Short mmCIF file of C-alpha atoms in Angstrom, two decimals:
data_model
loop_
_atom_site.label_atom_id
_atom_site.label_comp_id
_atom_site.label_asym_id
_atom_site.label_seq_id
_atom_site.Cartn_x
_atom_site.Cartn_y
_atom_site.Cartn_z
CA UNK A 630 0.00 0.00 0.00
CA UNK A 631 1.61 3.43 -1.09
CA UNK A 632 0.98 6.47 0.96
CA UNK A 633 1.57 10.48 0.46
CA UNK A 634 0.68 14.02 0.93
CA UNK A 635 -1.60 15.50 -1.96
CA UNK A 636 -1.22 19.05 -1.97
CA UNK A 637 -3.90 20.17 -2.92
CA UNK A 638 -6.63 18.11 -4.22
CA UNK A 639 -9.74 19.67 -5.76
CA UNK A 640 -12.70 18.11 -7.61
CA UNK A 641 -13.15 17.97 -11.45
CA UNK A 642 -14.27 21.96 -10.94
CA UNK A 643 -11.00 22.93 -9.91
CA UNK A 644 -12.78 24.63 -6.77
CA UNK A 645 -12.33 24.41 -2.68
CA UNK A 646 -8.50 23.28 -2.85
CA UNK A 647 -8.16 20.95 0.06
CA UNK A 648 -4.77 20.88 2.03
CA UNK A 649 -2.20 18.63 2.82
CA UNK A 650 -4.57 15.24 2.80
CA UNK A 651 -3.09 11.70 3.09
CA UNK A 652 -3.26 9.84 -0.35
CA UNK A 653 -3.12 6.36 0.38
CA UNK A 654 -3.48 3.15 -2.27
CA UNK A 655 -4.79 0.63 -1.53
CA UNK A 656 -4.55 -2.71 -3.48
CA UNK A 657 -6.55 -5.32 -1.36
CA UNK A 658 -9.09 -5.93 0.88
CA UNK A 659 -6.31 -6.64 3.59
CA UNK A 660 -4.80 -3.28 3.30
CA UNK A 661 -8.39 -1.01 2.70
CA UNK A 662 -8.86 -2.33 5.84
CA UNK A 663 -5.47 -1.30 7.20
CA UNK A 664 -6.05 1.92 5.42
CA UNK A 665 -9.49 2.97 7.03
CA UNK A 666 -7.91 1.83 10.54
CA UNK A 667 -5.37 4.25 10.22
CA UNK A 668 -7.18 7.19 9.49
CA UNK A 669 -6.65 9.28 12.34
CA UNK A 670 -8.50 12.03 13.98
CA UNK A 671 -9.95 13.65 10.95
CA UNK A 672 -10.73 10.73 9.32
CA UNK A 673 -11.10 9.45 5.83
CA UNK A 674 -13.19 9.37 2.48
CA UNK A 675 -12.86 6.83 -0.27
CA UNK A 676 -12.02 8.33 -3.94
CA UNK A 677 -11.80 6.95 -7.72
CA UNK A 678 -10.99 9.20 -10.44
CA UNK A 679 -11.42 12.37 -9.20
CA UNK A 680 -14.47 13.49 -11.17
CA UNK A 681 -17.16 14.63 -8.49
CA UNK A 682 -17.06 18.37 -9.27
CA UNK A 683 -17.04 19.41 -5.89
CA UNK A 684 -15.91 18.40 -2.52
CA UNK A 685 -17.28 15.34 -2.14
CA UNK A 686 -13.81 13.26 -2.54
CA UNK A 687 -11.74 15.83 -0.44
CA UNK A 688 -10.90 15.34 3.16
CA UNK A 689 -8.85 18.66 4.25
CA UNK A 690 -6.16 17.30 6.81
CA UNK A 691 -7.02 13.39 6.75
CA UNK A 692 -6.80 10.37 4.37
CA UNK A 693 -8.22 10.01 0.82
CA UNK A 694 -8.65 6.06 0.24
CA UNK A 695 -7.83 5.72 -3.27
CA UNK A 696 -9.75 2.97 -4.82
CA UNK A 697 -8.56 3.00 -8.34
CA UNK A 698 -5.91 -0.53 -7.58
CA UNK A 699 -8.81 -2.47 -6.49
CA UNK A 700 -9.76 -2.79 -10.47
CA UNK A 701 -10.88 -6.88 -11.56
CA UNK A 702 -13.26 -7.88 -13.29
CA UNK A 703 -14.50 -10.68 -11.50
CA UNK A 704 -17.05 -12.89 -13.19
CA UNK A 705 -18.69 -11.42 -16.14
CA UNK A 706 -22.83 -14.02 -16.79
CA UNK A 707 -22.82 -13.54 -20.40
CA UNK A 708 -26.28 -15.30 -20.24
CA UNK A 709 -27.69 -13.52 -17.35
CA UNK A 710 -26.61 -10.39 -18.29
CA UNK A 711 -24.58 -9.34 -14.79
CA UNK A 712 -21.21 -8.51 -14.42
CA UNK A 713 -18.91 -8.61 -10.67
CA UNK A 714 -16.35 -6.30 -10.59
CA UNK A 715 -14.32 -4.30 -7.88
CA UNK A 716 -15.25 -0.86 -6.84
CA UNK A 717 -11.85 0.71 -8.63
CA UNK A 718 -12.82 -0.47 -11.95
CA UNK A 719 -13.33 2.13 -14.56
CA UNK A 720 -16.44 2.76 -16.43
CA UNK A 721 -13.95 2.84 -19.29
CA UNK A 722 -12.37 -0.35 -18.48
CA UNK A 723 -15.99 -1.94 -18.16
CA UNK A 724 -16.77 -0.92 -21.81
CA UNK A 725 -13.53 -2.51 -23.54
CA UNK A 726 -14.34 -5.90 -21.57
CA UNK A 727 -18.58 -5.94 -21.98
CA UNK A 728 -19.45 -4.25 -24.75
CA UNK A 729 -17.38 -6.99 -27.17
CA UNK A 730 -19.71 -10.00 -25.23
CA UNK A 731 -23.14 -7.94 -26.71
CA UNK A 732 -23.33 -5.67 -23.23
CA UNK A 733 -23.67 -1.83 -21.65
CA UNK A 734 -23.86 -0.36 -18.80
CA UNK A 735 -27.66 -0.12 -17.53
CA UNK A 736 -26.81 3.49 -16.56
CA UNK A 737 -24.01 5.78 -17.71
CA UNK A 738 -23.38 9.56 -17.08
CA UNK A 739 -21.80 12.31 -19.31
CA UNK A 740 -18.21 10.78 -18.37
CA UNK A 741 -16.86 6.83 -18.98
CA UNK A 742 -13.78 8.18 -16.50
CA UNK A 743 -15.70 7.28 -12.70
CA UNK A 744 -15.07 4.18 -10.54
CA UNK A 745 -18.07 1.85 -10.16
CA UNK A 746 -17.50 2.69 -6.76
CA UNK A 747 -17.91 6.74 -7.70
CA UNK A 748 -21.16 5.23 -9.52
CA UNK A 749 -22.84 4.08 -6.54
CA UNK A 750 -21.60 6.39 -4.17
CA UNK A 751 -22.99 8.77 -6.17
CA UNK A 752 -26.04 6.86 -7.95
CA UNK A 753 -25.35 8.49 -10.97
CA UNK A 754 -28.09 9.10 -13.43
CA UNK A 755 -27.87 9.57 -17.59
CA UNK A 756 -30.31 10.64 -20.33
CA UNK A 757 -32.51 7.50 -19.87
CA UNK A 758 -33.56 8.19 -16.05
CA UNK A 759 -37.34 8.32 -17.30
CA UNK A 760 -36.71 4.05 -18.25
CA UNK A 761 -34.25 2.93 -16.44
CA UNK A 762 -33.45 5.25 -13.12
CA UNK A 763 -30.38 5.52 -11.76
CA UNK A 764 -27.11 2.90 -11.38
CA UNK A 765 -28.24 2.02 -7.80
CA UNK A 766 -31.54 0.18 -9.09
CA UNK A 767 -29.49 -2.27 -11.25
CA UNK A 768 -26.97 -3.35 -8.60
CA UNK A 769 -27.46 -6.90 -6.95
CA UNK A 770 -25.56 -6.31 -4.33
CA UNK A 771 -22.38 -4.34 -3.14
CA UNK A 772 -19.43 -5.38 -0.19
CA UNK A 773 -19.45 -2.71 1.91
CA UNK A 774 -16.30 -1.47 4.24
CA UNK A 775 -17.63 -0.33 7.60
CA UNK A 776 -16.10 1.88 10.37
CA UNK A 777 -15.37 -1.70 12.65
CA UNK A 778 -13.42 -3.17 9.73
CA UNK A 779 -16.16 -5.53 9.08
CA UNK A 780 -16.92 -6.29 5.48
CA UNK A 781 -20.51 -6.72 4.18
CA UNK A 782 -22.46 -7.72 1.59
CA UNK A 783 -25.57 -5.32 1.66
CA UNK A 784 -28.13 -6.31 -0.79
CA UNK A 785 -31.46 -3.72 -2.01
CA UNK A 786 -34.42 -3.11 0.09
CA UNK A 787 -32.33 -2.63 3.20
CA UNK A 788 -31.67 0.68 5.12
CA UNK A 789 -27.86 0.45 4.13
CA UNK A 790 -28.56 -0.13 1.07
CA UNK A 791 -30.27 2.85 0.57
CA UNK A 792 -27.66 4.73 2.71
CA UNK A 793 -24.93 3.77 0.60
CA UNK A 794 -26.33 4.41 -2.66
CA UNK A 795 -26.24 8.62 -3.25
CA UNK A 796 -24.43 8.56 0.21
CA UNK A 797 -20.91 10.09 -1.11
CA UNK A 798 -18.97 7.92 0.36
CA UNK A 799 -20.17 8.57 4.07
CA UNK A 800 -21.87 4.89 5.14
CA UNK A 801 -18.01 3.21 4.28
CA UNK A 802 -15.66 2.12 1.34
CA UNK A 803 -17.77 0.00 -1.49
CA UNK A 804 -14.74 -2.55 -2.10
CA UNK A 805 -17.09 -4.53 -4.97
CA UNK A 806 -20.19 -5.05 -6.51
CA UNK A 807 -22.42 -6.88 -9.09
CA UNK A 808 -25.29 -5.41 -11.69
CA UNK A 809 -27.63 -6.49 -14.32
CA UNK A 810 -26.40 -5.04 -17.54
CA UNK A 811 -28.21 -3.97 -21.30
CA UNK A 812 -28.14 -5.95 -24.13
CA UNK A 813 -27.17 -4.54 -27.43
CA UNK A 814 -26.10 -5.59 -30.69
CA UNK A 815 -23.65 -3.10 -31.78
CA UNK A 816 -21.33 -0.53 -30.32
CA UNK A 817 -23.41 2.35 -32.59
CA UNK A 818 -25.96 4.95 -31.55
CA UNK A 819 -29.21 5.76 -33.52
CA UNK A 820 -29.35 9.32 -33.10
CA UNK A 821 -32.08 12.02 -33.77
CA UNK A 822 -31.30 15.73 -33.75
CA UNK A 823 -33.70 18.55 -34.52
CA UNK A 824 -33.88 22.12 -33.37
CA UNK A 825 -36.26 23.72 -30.41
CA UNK A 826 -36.83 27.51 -30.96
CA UNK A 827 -37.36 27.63 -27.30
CA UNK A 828 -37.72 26.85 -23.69
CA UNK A 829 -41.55 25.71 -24.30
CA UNK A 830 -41.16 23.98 -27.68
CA UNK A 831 -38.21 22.02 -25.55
CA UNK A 832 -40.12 20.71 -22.95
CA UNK A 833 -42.94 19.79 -24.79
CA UNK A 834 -40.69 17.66 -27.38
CA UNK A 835 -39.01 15.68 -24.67
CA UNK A 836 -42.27 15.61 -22.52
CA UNK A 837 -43.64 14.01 -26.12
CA UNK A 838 -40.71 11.68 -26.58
CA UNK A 839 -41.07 10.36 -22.81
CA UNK A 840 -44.23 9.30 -23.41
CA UNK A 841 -43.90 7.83 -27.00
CA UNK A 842 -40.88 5.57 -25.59
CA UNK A 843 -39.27 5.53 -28.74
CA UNK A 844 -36.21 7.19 -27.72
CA UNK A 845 -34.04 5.44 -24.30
CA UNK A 846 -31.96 8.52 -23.90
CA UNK A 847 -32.70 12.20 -24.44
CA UNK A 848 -31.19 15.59 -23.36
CA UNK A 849 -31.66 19.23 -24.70
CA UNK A 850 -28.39 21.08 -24.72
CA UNK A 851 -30.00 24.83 -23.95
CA UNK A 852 -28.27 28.22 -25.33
CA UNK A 853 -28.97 30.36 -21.87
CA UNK A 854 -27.31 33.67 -23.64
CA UNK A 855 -29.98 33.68 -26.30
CA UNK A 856 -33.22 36.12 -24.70
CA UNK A 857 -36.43 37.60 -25.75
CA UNK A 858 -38.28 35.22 -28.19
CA UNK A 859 -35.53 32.59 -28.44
CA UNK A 860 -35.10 32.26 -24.68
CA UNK A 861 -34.27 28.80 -24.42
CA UNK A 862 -33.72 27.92 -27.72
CA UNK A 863 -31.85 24.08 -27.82
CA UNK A 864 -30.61 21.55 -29.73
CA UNK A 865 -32.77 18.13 -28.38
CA UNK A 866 -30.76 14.81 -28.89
CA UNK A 867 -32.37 11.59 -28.23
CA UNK A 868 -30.65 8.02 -29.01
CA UNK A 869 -31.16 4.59 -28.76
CA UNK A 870 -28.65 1.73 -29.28
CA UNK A 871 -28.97 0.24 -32.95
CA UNK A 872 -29.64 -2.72 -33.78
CA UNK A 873 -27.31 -4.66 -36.29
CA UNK A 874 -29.70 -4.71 -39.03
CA UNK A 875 -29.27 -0.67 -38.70
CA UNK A 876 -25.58 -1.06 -40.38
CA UNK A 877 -25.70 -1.21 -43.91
CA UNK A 878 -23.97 -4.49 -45.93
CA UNK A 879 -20.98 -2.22 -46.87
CA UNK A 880 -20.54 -0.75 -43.42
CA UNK A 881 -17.02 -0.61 -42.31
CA UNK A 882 -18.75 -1.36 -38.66
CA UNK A 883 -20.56 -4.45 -40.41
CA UNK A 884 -17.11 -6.24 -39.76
CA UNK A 885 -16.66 -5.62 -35.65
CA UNK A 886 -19.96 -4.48 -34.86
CA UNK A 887 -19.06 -4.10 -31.04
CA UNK A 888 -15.72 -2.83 -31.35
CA UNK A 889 -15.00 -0.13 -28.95
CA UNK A 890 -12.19 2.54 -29.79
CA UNK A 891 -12.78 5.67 -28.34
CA UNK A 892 -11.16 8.85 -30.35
CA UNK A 893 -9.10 11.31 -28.54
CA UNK A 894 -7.75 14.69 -29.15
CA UNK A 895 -4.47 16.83 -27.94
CA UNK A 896 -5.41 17.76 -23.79
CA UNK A 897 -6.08 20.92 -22.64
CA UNK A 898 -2.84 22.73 -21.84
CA UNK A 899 -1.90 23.43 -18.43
CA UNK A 900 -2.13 27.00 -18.23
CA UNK A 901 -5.18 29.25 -20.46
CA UNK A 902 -5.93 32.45 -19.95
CA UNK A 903 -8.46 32.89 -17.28
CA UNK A 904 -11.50 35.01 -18.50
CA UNK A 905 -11.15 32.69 -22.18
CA UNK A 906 -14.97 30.95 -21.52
CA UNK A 907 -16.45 34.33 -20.77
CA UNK A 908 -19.73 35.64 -22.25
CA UNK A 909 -18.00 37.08 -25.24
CA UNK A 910 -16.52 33.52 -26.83
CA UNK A 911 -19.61 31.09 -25.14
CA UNK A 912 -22.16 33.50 -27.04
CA UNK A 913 -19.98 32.65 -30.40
CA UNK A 914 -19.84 28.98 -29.97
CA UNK A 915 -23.59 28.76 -28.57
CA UNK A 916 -24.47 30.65 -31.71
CA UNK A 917 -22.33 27.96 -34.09
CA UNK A 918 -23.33 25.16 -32.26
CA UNK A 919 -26.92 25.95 -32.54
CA UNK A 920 -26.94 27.04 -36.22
CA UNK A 921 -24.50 24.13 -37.24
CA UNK A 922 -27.60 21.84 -35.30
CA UNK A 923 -29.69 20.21 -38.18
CA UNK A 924 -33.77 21.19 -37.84
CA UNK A 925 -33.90 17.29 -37.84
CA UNK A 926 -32.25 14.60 -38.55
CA UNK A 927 -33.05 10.89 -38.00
CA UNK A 928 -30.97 8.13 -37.50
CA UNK A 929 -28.16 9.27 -38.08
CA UNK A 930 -25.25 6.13 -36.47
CA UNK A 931 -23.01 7.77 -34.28
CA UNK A 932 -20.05 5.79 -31.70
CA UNK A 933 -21.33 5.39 -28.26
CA UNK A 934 -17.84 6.82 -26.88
CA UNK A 935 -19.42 10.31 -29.33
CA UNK A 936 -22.87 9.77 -27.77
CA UNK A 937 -22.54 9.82 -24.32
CA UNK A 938 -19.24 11.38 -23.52
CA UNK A 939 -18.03 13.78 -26.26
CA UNK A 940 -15.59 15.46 -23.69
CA UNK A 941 -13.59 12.44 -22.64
CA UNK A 942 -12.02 12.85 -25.69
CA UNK A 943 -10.13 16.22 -24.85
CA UNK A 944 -8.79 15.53 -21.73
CA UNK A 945 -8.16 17.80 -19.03
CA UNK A 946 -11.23 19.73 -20.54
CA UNK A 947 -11.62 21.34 -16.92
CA UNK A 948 -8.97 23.46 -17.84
CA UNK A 949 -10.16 25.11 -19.84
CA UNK A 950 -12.17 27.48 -17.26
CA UNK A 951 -8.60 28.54 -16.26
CA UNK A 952 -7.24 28.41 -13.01
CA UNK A 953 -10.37 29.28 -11.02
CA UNK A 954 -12.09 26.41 -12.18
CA UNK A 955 -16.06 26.37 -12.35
CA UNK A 956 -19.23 25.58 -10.87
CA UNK A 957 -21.29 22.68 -12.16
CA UNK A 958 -24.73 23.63 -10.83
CA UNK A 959 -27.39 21.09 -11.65
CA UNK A 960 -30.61 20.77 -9.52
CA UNK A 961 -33.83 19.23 -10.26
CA UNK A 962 -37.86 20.45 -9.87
CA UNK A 963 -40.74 18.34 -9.76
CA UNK A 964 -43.54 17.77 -12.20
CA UNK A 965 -45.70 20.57 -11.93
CA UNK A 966 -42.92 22.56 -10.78
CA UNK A 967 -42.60 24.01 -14.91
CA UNK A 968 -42.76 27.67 -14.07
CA UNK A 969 -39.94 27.76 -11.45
CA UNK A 970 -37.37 26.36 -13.81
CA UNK A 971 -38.72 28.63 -16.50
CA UNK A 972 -38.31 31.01 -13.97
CA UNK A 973 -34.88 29.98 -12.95
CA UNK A 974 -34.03 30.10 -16.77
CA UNK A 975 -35.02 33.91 -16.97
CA UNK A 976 -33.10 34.73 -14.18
CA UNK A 977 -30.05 32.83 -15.79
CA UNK A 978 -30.16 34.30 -18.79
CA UNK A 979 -30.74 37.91 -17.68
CA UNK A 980 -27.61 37.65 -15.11
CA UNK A 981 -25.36 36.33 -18.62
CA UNK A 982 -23.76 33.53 -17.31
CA UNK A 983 -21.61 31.85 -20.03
CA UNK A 984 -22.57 28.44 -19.72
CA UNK A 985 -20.93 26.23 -22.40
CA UNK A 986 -22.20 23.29 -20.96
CA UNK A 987 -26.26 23.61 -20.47
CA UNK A 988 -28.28 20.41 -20.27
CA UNK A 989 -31.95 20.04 -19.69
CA UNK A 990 -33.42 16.53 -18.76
CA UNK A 991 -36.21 14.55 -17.97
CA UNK A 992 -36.14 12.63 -14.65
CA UNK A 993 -38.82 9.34 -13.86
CA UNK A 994 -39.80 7.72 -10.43
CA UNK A 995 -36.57 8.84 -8.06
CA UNK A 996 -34.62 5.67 -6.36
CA UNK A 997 -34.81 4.96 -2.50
CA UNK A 998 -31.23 6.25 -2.02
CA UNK A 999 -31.75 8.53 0.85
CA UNK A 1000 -29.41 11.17 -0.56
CA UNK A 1001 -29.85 10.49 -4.68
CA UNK A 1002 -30.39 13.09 -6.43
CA UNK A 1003 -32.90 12.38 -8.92
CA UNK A 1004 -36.78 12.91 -8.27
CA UNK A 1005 -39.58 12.98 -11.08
CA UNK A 1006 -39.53 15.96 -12.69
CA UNK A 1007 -36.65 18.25 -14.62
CA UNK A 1008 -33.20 18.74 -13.92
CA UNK A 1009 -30.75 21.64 -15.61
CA UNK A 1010 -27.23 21.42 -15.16
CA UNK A 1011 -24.86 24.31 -16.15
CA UNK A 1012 -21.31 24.93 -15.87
CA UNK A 1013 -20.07 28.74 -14.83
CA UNK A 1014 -16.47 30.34 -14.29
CA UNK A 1015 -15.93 30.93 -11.24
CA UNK A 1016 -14.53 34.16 -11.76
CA UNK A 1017 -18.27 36.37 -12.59
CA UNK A 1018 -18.85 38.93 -9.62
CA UNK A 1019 -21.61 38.26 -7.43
CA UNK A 1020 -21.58 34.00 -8.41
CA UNK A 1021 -21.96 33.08 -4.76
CA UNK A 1022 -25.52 35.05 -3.85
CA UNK A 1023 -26.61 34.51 -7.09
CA UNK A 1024 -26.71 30.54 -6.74
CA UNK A 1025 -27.48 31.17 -3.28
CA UNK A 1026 -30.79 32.34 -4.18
CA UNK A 1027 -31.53 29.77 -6.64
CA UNK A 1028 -30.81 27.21 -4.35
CA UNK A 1029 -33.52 28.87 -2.01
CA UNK A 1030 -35.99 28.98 -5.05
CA UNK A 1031 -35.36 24.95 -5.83
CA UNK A 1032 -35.11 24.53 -1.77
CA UNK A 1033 -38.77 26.30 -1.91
CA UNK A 1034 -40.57 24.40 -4.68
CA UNK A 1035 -39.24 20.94 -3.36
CA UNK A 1036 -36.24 20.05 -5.35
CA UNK A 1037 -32.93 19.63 -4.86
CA UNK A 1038 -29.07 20.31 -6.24
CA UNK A 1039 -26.84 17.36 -7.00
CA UNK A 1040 -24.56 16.91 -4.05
CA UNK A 1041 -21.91 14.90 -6.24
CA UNK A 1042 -21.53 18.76 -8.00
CA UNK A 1043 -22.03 20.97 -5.31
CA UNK A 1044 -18.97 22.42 -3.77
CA UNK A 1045 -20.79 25.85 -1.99
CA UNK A 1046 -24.48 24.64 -0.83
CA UNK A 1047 -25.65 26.64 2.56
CA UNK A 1048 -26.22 23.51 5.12
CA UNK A 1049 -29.23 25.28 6.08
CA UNK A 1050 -31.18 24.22 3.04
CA UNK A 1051 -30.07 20.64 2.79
CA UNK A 1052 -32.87 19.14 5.28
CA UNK A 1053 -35.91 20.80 2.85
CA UNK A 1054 -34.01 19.13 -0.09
CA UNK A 1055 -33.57 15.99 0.82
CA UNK A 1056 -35.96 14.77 3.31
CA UNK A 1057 -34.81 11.61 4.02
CA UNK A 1058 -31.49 13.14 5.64
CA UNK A 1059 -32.41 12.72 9.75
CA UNK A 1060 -32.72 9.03 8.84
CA UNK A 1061 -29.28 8.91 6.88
CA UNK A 1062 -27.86 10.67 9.48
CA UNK A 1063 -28.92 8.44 12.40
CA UNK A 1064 -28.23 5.63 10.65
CA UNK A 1065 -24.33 7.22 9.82
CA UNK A 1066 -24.23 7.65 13.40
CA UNK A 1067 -24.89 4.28 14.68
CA UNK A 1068 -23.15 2.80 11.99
CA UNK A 1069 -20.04 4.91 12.59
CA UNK A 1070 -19.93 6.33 15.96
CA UNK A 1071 -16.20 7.84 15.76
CA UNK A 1072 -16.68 9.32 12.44
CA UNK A 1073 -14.39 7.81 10.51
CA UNK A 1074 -16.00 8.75 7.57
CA UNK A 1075 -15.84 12.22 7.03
CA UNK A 1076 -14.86 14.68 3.99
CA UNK A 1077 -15.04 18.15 3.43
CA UNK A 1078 -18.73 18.26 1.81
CA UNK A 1079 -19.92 16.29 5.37
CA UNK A 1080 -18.04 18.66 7.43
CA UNK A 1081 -19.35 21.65 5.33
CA UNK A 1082 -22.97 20.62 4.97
CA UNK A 1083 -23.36 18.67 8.41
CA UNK A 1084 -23.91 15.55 7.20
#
């Protein structure tokens, strides 16, 4: 087991530096165990790849568990559909070994570079939450790490179950787990694109698409520097995984059908100018991106590695926000909750926040995770430079508008939520925090979201 100081360590954001924490690497069970028993007084937090975009994987002073060693594959049930792997394990890594047997994840977000562990810690969602949920309602059954050193298997329908799934981290170190996976029959994408001229004409096509069914994923990508009548406007993609008969006779693909080889381009460089994402260049790229957008286009076969996570091919994208980093802000609103993120929109768009990255999407039923995010209804994520006056209150008083109509912001993004608001967000926390305490009465557990938000 290898052991140093990381100084600092931030989140994907680049935000809340933490200081001098203990990096240690773990590479069996035997020495996790070791690693959570020597934690020390301000305790310990298990991370994978670094790619929560707050503080969620930072512990200021104490140990970061690092689970990325810890990466088998341990029995794949080609006929079942499951897969066993350990909780380092890339969702990368996953792809190159299951998507050549006919597989894919049940769940993926807008990144292939988490740990599975990161994926249930988190219960990440993607652009099919409306059909399938989120990655916690697919797992079997996870080994859990506890405070005593105990290991155990916890299994769904029980309260540590639902503790662990969404619970950052906090309930112990996920060592390995098992899930049901999704068939497919090539490693393509059946993609639609058309145009919306606005915030309306957005929601009612992927309101229309979630009930038609004919689309598994969908996600608007919103322009929020375009006002007046084209407040709103977005480019709506939908997908679903296509079937072999989709691939012409004379199709390169026809060949390898599930071959996966993700594209890459040059990384960001290490230093860019801070200020170059400001409103001046997002306006020009919003206004390309949008115009270059066909009004529609069907099926048009696109690489899942294109599909679902365009920026893993530049990496170090975060970067690019220069040295300040940025705020990912998502949060979510119910179902009959339309006007507040309209409202939330307007307010957006009249403050001019260059936000490159703008995604609008549909949420279904939410998952029994006490601390997921994702609730029926709509959720807009948006990324913002850190560096605009008057940021902090701003979001501040979003948060308060979500807090008030009953929804929440993503805690696996958030790196500045006020603790006040957390209870009227996520109502489930007194349990989650009882539980944490009997479960872990020294508080071994702890990072700097916990110790910020009072988990």
């Amino acid at each position: 087991m290898s052991a140093e100081i990381a100084d600092p360590v931030t989140g994907w954001g680049r935000t809340a530096p933490t200081a001098a924490a203990r990096l240690v690497r773990p590479r069996s069970y035997e020495e996790t165990v070791r690693a959570v028993r020597d934690c020390g007084t301000r305790g310990g937090i298990p991370r994978g790849l670094g790619r929560a975009y707050g503080d969620a994987a930072q512990n200021a002073g104490g140990s970061l568990i690092d689970m990325t060693a810890l990466d088998r594959v341990v029995r794949v049930d080609a006929e079942a559909g499951t897969v066993a792997c350990e909780a380092g394990i890339s969702l990368q890594r996953l792809m190159e070994v299951l998507l050549p047997l006919g597989w894919f994840l049940p769940v993926t977000p807008g990144t292939r570079q988490i740990t599975i562990g990161g994926a249930i810690g988190s219960d990440i969602h993607g652009g099919n939450h409306p059909a399938s949920g989120s990655f916690s309602r697919h797992v079997l059954s996870l080994d859990l790490l506890t405070s005593d050193g105990d290991i155990r298997t916890v299994v769904p329908g029980t309260p540590l179950f639902n503790a662990t799934a969404g619970g950052m981290g906090l309930t112990g170190v996920i060592l390995a787990a098992t899930f049901r996976l999704h068939r497919v029959e090539t490693s393509l994408m059946s993609v639609d694109t058309e145009r919306a001229s606005d915030l309306d004409d957005l929601m009612a096509r992927l309101t229309a698409s979630e009930c038609r069914h004919r689309h598994r994923y969908s996600v608007g990508w919103l322009d929020l520097l375009a006002s007046g009548s084209s407040l709103g406007r977005a480019v709506l993609t939908r997908g679903e995984h296509a079937p072999l008969a989709a691939l012409s006779a004379r199709s390169p693909a026809r060949r390898q059908p599930l071959a996966f080889r993700p594209g890459r381009l040059p990384g960001a460089p290490s230093y860019v100018p801070e200020g170059l994402l400001g409103r001046t260049t997002v306006g020009l790229l919003n206004e390309l991106w949008y115009r270059r957008a066909p009004r529609r286009r069907t099926g048009e076969l696109r690489p899942i590695s294109a599909f679902f996570h365009p920026l893993d091919g530049v990496p170090h994208w975060n970067r690019l926000y220069g040295r300040g980093g940025f705020v990912r802000y998502q949060f979510v609103v119910g179902d009959g909750q339309e006007d507040v993120l309209i409202r939330i929109v307007r307010r957006i768009v009249r403050r001019g926040c260059p936000s490159l990255l703008a995604l609008l999407k549909r949420f279904g039923v939410g998952d029994p995770g006490w601390l997921s995010f994702p609730m029926a209804g709509w959720t807009l994520s948006l990324d913002i430079p850190t560096g605009r006056t008057g940021l902090g209150p701003f979001l501040d008083e979003l948060d308060e508008d979500v807090a008030a109509a009953g929804g929440r912001v993503c805690l696996a993004k958030d790196s500045r939520l006020r603790p006040e608001l957390l209870a009227a967000m996520y109502p489930r926390l007194d349990e989650f925090r009882a539980l944490r305490a009997e479960l872990d009465p020294r508080g071994v557990f702890v990072s700097d979201l916990s110790r910020r938000l009072s988990i």
